[in-house]
Every structure is written in C-alpha cells, then in structure tokens.
PDB file of N, CA, C and O in Angstrom:
ATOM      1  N   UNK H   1       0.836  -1.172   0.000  1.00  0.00           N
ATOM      2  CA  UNK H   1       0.000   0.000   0.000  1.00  0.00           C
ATOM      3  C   UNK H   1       0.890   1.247   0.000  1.00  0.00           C
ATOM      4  O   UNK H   1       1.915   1.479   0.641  1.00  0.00           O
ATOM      5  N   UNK H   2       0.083   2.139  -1.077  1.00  0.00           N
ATOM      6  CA  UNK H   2       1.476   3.708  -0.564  1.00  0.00           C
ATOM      7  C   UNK H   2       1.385   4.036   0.564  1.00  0.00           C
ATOM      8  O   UNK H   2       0.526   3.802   1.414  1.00  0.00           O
ATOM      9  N   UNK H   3       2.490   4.715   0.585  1.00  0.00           N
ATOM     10  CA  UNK H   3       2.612   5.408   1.575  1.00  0.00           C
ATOM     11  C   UNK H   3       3.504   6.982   1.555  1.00  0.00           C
ATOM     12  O   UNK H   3       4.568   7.018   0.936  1.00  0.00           O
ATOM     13  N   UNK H   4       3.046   8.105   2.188  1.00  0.00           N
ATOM     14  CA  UNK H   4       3.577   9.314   1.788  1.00  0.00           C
ATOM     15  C   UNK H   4       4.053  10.108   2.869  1.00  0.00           C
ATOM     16  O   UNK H   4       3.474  10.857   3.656  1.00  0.00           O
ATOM     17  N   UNK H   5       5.466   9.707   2.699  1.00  0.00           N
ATOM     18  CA  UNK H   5       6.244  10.471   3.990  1.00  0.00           C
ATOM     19  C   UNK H   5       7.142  12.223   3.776  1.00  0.00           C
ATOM     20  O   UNK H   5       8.087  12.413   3.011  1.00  0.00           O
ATOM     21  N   UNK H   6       6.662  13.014   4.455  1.00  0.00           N
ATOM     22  CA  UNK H   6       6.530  14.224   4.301  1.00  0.00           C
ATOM     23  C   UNK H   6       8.301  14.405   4.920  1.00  0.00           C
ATOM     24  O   UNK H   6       8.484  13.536   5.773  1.00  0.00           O
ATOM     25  N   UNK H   7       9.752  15.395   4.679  1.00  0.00           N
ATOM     26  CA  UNK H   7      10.693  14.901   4.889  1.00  0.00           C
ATOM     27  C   UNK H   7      10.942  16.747   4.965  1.00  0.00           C
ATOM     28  O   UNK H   7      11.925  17.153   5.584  1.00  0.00           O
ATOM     29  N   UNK H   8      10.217  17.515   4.459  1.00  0.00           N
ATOM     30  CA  UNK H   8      11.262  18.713   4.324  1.00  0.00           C
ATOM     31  C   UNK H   8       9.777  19.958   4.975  1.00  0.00           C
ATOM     32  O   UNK H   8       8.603  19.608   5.096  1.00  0.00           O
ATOM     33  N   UNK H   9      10.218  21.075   5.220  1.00  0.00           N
ATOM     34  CA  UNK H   9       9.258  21.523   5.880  1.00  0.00           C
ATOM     35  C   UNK H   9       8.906  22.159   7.055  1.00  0.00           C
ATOM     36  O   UNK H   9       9.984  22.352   7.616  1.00  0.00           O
ATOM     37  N   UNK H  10       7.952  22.633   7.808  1.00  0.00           N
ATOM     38  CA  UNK H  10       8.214  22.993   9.206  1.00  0.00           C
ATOM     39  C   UNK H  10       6.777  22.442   9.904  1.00  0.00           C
ATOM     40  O   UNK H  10       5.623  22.772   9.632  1.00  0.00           O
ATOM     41  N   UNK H  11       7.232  21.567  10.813  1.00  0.00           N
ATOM     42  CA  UNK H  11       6.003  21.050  11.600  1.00  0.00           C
ATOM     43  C   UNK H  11       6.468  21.601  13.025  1.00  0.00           C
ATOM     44  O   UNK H  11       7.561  21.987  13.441  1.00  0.00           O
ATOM     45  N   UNK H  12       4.791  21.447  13.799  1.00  0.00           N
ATOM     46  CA  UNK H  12       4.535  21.952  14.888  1.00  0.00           C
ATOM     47  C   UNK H  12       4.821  20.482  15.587  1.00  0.00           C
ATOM     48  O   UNK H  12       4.374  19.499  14.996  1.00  0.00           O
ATOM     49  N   UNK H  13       5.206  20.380  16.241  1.00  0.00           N
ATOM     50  CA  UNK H  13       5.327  18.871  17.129  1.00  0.00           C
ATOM     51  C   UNK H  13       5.280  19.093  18.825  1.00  0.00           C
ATOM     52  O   UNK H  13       6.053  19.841  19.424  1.00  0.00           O
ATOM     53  N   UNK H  14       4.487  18.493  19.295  1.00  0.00           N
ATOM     54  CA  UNK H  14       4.335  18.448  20.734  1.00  0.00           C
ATOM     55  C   UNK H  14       5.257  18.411  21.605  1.00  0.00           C
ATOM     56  O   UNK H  14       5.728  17.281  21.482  1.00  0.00           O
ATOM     57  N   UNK H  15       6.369  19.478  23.227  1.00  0.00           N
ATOM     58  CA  UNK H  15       6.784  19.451  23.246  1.00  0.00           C
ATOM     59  C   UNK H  15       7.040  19.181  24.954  1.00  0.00           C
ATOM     60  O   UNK H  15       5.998  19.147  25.608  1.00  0.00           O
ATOM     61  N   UNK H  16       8.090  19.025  25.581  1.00  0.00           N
ATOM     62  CA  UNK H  16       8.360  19.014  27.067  1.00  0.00           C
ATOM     63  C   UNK H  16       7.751  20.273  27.470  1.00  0.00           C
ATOM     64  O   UNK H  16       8.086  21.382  27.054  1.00  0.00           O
ATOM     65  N   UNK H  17       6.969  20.057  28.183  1.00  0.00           N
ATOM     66  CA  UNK H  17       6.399  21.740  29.009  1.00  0.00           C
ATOM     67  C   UNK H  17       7.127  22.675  29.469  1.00  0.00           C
ATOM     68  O   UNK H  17       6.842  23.867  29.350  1.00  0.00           O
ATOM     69  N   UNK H  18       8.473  22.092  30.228  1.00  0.00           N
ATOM     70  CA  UNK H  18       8.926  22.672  30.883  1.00  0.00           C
ATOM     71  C   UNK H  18      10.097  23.604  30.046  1.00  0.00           C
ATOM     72  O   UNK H  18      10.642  24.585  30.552  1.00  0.00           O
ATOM     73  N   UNK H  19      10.383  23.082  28.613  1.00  0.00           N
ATOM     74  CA  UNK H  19      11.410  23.466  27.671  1.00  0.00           C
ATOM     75  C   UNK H  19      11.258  24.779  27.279  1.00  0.00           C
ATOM     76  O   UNK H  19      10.181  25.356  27.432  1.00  0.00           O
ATOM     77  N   UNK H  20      12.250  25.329  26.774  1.00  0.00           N
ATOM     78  CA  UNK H  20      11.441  26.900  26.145  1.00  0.00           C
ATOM     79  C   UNK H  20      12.781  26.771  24.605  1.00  0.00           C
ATOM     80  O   UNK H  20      13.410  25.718  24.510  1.00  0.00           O
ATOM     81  N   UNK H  21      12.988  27.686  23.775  1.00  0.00           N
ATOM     82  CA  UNK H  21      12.773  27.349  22.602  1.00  0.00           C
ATOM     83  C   UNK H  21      13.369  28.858  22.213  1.00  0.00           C
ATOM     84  O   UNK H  21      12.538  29.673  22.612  1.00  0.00           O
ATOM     85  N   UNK H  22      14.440  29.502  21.616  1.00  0.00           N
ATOM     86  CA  UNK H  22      14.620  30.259  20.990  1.00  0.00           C
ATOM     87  C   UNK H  22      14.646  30.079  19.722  1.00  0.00           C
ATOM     88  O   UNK H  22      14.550  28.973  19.192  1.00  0.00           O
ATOM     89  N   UNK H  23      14.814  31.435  18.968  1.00  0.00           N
ATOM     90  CA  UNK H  23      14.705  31.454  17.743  1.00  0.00           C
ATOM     91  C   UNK H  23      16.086  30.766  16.910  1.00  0.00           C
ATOM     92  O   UNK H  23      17.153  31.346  17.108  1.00  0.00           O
ATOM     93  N   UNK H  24      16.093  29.992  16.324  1.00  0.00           N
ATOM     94  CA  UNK H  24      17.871  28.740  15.820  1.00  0.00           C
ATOM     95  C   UNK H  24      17.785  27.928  16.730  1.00  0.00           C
ATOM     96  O   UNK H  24      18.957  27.552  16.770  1.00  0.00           O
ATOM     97  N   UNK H  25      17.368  27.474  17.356  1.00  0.00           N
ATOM     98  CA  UNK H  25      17.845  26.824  18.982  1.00  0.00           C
ATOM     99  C   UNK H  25      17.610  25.356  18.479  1.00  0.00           C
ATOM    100  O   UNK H  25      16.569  25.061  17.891  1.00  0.00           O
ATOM    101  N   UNK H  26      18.760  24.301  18.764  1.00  0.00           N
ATOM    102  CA  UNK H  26      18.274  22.826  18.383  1.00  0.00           C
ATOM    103  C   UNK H  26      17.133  21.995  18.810  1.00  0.00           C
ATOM    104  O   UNK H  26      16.689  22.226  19.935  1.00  0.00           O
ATOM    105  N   UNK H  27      16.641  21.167  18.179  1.00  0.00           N
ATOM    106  CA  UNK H  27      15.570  20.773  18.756  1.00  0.00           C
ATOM    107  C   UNK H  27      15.740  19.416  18.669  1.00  0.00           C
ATOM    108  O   UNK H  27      16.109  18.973  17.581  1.00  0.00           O
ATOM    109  N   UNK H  28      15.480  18.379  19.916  1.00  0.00           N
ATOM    110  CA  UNK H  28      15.951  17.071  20.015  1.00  0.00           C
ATOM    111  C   UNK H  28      14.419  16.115  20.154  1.00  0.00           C
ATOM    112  O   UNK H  28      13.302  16.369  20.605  1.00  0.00           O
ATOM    113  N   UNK H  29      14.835  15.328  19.732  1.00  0.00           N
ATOM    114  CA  UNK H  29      13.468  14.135  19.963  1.00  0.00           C
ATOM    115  C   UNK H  29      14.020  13.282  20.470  1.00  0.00           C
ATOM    116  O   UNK H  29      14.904  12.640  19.902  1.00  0.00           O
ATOM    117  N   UNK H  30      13.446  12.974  22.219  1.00  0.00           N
ATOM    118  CA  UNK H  30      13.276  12.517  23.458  1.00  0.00           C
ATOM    119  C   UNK H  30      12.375  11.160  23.390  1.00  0.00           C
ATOM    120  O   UNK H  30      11.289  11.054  23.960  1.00  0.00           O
ATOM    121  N   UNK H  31      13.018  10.088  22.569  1.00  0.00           N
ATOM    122  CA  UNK H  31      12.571   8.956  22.526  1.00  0.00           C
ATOM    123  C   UNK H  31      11.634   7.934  23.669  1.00  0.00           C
ATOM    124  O   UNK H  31      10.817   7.055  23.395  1.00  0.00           O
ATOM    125  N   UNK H  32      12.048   8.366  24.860  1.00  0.00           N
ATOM    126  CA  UNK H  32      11.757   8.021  25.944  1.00  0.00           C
ATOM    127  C   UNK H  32       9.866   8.498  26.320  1.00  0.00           C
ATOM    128  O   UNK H  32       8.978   7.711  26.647  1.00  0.00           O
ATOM    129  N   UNK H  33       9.764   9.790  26.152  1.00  0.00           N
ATOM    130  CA  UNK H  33       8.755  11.011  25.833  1.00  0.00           C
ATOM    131  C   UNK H  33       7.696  10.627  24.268  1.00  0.00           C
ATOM    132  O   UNK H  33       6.470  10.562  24.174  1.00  0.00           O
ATOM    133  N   UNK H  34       8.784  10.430  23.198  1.00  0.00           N
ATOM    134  CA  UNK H  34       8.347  11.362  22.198  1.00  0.00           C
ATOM    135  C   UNK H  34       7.950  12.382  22.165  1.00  0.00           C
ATOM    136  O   UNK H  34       6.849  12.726  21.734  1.00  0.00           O
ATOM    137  N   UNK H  35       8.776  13.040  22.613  1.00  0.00           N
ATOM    138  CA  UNK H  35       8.214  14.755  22.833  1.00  0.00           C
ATOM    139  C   UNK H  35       9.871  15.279  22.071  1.00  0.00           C
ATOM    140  O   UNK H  35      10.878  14.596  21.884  1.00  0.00           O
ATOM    141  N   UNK H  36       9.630  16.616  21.792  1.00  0.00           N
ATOM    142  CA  UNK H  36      10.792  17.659  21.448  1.00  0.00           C
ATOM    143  C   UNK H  36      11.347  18.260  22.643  1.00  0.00           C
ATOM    144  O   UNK H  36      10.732  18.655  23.634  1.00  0.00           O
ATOM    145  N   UNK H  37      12.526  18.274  22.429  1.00  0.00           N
ATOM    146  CA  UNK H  37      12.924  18.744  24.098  1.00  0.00           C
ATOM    147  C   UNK H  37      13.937  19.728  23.543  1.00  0.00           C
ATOM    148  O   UNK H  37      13.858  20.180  22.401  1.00  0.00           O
ATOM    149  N   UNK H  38      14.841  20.021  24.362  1.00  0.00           N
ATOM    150  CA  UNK H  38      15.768  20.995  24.419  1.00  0.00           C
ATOM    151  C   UNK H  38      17.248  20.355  24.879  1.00  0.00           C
ATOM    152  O   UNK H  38      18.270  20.785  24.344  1.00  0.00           O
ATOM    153  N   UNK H  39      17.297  19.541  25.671  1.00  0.00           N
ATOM    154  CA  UNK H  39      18.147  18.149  26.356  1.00  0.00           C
ATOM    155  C   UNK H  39      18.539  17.731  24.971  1.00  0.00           C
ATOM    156  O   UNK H  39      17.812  17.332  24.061  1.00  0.00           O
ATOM    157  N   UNK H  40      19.578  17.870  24.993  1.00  0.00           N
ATOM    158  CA  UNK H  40      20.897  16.891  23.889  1.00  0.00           C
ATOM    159  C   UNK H  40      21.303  16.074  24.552  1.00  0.00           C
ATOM    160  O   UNK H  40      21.430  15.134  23.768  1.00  0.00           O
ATOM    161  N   UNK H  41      21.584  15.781  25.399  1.00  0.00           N
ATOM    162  CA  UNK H  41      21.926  14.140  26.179  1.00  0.00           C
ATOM    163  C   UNK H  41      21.325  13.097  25.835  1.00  0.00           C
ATOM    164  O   UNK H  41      20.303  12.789  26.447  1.00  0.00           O
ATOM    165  N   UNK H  42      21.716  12.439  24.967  1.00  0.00           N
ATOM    166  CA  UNK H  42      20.376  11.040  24.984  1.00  0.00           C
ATOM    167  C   UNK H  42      19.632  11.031  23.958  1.00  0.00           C
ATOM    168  O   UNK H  42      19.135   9.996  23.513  1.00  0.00           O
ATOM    169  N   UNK H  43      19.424  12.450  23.338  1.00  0.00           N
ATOM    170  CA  UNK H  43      18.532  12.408  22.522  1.00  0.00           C
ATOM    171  C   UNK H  43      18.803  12.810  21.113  1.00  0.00           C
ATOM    172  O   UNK H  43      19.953  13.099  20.783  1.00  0.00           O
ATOM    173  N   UNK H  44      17.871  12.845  20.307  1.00  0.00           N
ATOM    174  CA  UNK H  44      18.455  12.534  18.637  1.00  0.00           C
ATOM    175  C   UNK H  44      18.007  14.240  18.596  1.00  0.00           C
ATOM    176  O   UNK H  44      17.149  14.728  19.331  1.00  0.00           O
ATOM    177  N   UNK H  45      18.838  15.030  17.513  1.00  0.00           N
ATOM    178  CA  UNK H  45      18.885  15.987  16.770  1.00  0.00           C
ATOM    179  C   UNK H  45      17.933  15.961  15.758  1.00  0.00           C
ATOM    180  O   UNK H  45      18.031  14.920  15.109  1.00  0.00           O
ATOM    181  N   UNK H  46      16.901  16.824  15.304  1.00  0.00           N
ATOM    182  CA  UNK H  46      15.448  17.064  14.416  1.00  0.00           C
ATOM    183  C   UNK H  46      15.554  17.830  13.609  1.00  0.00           C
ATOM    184  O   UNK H  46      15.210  17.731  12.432  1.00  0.00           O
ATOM    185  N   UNK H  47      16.301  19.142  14.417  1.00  0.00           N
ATOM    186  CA  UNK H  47      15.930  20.105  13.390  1.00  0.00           C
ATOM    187  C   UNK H  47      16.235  21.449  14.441  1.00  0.00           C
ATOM    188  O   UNK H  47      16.838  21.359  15.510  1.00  0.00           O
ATOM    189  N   UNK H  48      15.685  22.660  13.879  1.00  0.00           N
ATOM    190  CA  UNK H  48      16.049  23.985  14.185  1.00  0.00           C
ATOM    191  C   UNK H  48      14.413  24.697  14.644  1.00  0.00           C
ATOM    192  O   UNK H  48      13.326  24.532  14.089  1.00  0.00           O
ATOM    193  N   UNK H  49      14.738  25.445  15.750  1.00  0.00           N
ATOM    194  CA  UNK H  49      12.911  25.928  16.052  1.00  0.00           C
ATOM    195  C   UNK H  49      13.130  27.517  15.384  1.00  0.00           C
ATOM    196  O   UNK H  49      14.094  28.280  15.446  1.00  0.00           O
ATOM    197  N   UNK H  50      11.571  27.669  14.614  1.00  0.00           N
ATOM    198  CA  UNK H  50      11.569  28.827  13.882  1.00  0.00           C
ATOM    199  C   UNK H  50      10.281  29.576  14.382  1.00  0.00           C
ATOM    200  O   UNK H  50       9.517  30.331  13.781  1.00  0.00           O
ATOM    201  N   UNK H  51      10.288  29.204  15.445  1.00  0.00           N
ATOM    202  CA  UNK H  51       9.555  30.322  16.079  1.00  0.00           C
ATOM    203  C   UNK H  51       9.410  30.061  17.777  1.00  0.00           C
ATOM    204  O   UNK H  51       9.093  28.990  18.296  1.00  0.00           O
ATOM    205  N   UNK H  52       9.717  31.286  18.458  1.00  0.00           N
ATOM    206  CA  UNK H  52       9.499  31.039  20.040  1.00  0.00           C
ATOM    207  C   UNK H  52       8.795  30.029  20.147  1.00  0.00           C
ATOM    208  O   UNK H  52       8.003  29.536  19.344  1.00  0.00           O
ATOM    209  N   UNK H  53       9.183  29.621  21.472  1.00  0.00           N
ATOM    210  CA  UNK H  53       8.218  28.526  22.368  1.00  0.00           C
ATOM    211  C   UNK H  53       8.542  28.397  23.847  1.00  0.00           C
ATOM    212  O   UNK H  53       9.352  27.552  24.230  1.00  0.00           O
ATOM    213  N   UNK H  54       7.889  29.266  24.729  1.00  0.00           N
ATOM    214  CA  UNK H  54       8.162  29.020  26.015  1.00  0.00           C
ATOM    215  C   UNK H  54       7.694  28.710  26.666  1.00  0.00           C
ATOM    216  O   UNK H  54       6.474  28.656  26.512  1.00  0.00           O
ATOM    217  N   UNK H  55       8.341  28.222  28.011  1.00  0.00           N
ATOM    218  CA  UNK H  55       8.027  27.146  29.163  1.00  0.00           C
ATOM    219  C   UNK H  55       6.781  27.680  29.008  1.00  0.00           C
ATOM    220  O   UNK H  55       6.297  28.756  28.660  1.00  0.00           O
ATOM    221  N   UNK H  56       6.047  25.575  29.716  1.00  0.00           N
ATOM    222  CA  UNK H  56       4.620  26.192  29.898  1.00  0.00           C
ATOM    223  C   UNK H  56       3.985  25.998  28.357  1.00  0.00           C
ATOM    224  O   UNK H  56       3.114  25.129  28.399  1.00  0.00           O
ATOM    225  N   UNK H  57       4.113  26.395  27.385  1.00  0.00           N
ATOM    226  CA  UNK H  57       4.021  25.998  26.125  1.00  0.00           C
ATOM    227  C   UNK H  57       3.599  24.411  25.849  1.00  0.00           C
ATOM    228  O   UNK H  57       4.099  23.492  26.497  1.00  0.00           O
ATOM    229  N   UNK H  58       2.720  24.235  24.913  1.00  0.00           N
ATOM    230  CA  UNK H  58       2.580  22.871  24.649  1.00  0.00           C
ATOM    231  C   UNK H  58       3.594  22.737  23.325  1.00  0.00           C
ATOM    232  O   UNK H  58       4.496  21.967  23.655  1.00  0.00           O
ATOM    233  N   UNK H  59       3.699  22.992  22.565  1.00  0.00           N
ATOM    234  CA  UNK H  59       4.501  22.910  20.804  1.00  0.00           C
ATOM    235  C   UNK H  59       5.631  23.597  20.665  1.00  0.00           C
ATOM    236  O   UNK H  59       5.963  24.481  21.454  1.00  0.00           O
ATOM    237  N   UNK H  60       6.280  23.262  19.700  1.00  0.00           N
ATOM    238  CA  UNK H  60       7.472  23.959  18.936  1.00  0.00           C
ATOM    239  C   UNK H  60       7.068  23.755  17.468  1.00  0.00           C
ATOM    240  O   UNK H  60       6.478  22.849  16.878  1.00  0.00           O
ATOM    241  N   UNK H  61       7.732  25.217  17.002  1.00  0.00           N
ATOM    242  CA  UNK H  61       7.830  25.097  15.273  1.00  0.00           C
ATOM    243  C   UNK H  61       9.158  24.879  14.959  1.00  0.00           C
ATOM    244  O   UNK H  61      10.086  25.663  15.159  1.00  0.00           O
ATOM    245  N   UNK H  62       9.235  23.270  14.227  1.00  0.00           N
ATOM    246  CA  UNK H  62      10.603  22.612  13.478  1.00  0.00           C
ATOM    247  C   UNK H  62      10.614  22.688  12.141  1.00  0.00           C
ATOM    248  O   UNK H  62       9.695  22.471  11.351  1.00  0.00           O
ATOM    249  N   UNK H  63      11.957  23.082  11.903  1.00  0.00           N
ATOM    250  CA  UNK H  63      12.142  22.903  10.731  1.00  0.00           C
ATOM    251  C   UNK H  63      12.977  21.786  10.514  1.00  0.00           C
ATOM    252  O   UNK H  63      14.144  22.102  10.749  1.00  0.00           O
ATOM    253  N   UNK H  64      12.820  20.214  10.044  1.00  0.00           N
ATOM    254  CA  UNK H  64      13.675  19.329  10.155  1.00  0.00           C
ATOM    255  C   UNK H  64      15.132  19.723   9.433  1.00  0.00           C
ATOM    256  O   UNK H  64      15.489  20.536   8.581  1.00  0.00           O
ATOM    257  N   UNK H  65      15.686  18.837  10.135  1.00  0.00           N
ATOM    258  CA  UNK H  65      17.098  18.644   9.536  1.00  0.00           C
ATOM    259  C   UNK H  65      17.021  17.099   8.623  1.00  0.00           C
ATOM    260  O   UNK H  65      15.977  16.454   8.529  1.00  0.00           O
ATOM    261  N   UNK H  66      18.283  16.697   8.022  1.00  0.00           N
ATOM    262  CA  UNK H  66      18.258  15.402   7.151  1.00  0.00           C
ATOM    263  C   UNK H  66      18.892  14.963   7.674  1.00  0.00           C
ATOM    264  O   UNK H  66      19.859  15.638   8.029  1.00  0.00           O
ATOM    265  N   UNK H  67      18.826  13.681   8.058  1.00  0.00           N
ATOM    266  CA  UNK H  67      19.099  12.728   8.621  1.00  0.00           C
ATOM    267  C   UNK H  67      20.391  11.862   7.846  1.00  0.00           C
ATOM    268  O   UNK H  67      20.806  10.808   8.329  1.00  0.00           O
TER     269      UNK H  67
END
C-alpha cells in the first residue's frame, strides 16, 4: 500500500512543558517522551525551532534537519 512520507518543511510537534525554545535553537526528539525537548543528552537531533516557544508551552515550530 502507498505510503507518503513528508521529509522537508516545518512542523509543529508536541513538546516538554517545561522546555522553552529560541529562535535557531536545536531541537531534540526525546525517545523516551516522544516529545521535542531541548536536552541533547540522549537524545536525537530534528531540526532547528523557527519560532518562540516558552516554558509552559505545549509545541514547537521545526524545521527538520536530514538525517
């Protein structure tokens, strides 16, 4: 069956509450969570946030990176 995987772009993705998010700031996916975090320890590199997101916040705007 197809299937259509979206690779370039900027998605909103659900994030650690407690994280906050500048404008360039890396954005990691927290396998443990599946959430976007801010924590590089442990966790995989996504992409770049292109728009604020602070604590308290549910989302971040990513722009992926390539893998």
């Amino acid at each position: 069956e197809p299937l259509d995987v979206v690779t370039r772009g900027v998605f909103r993705l659900d994030k650690v509450g407690a994280d906050a998010f500048g404008l360039g700031d890396p954005v990691y996916f927290a396998t443990a969570t599946k959430l976007a975090t801010s924590v590089e320890s442990g966790n995989v590199h996504i992409g770049t946030c292109v728009k604020i997101a602070v604590a308290g916040s549910a989302a971040v705007e990513v722009r992926l990176v390539a893998f």
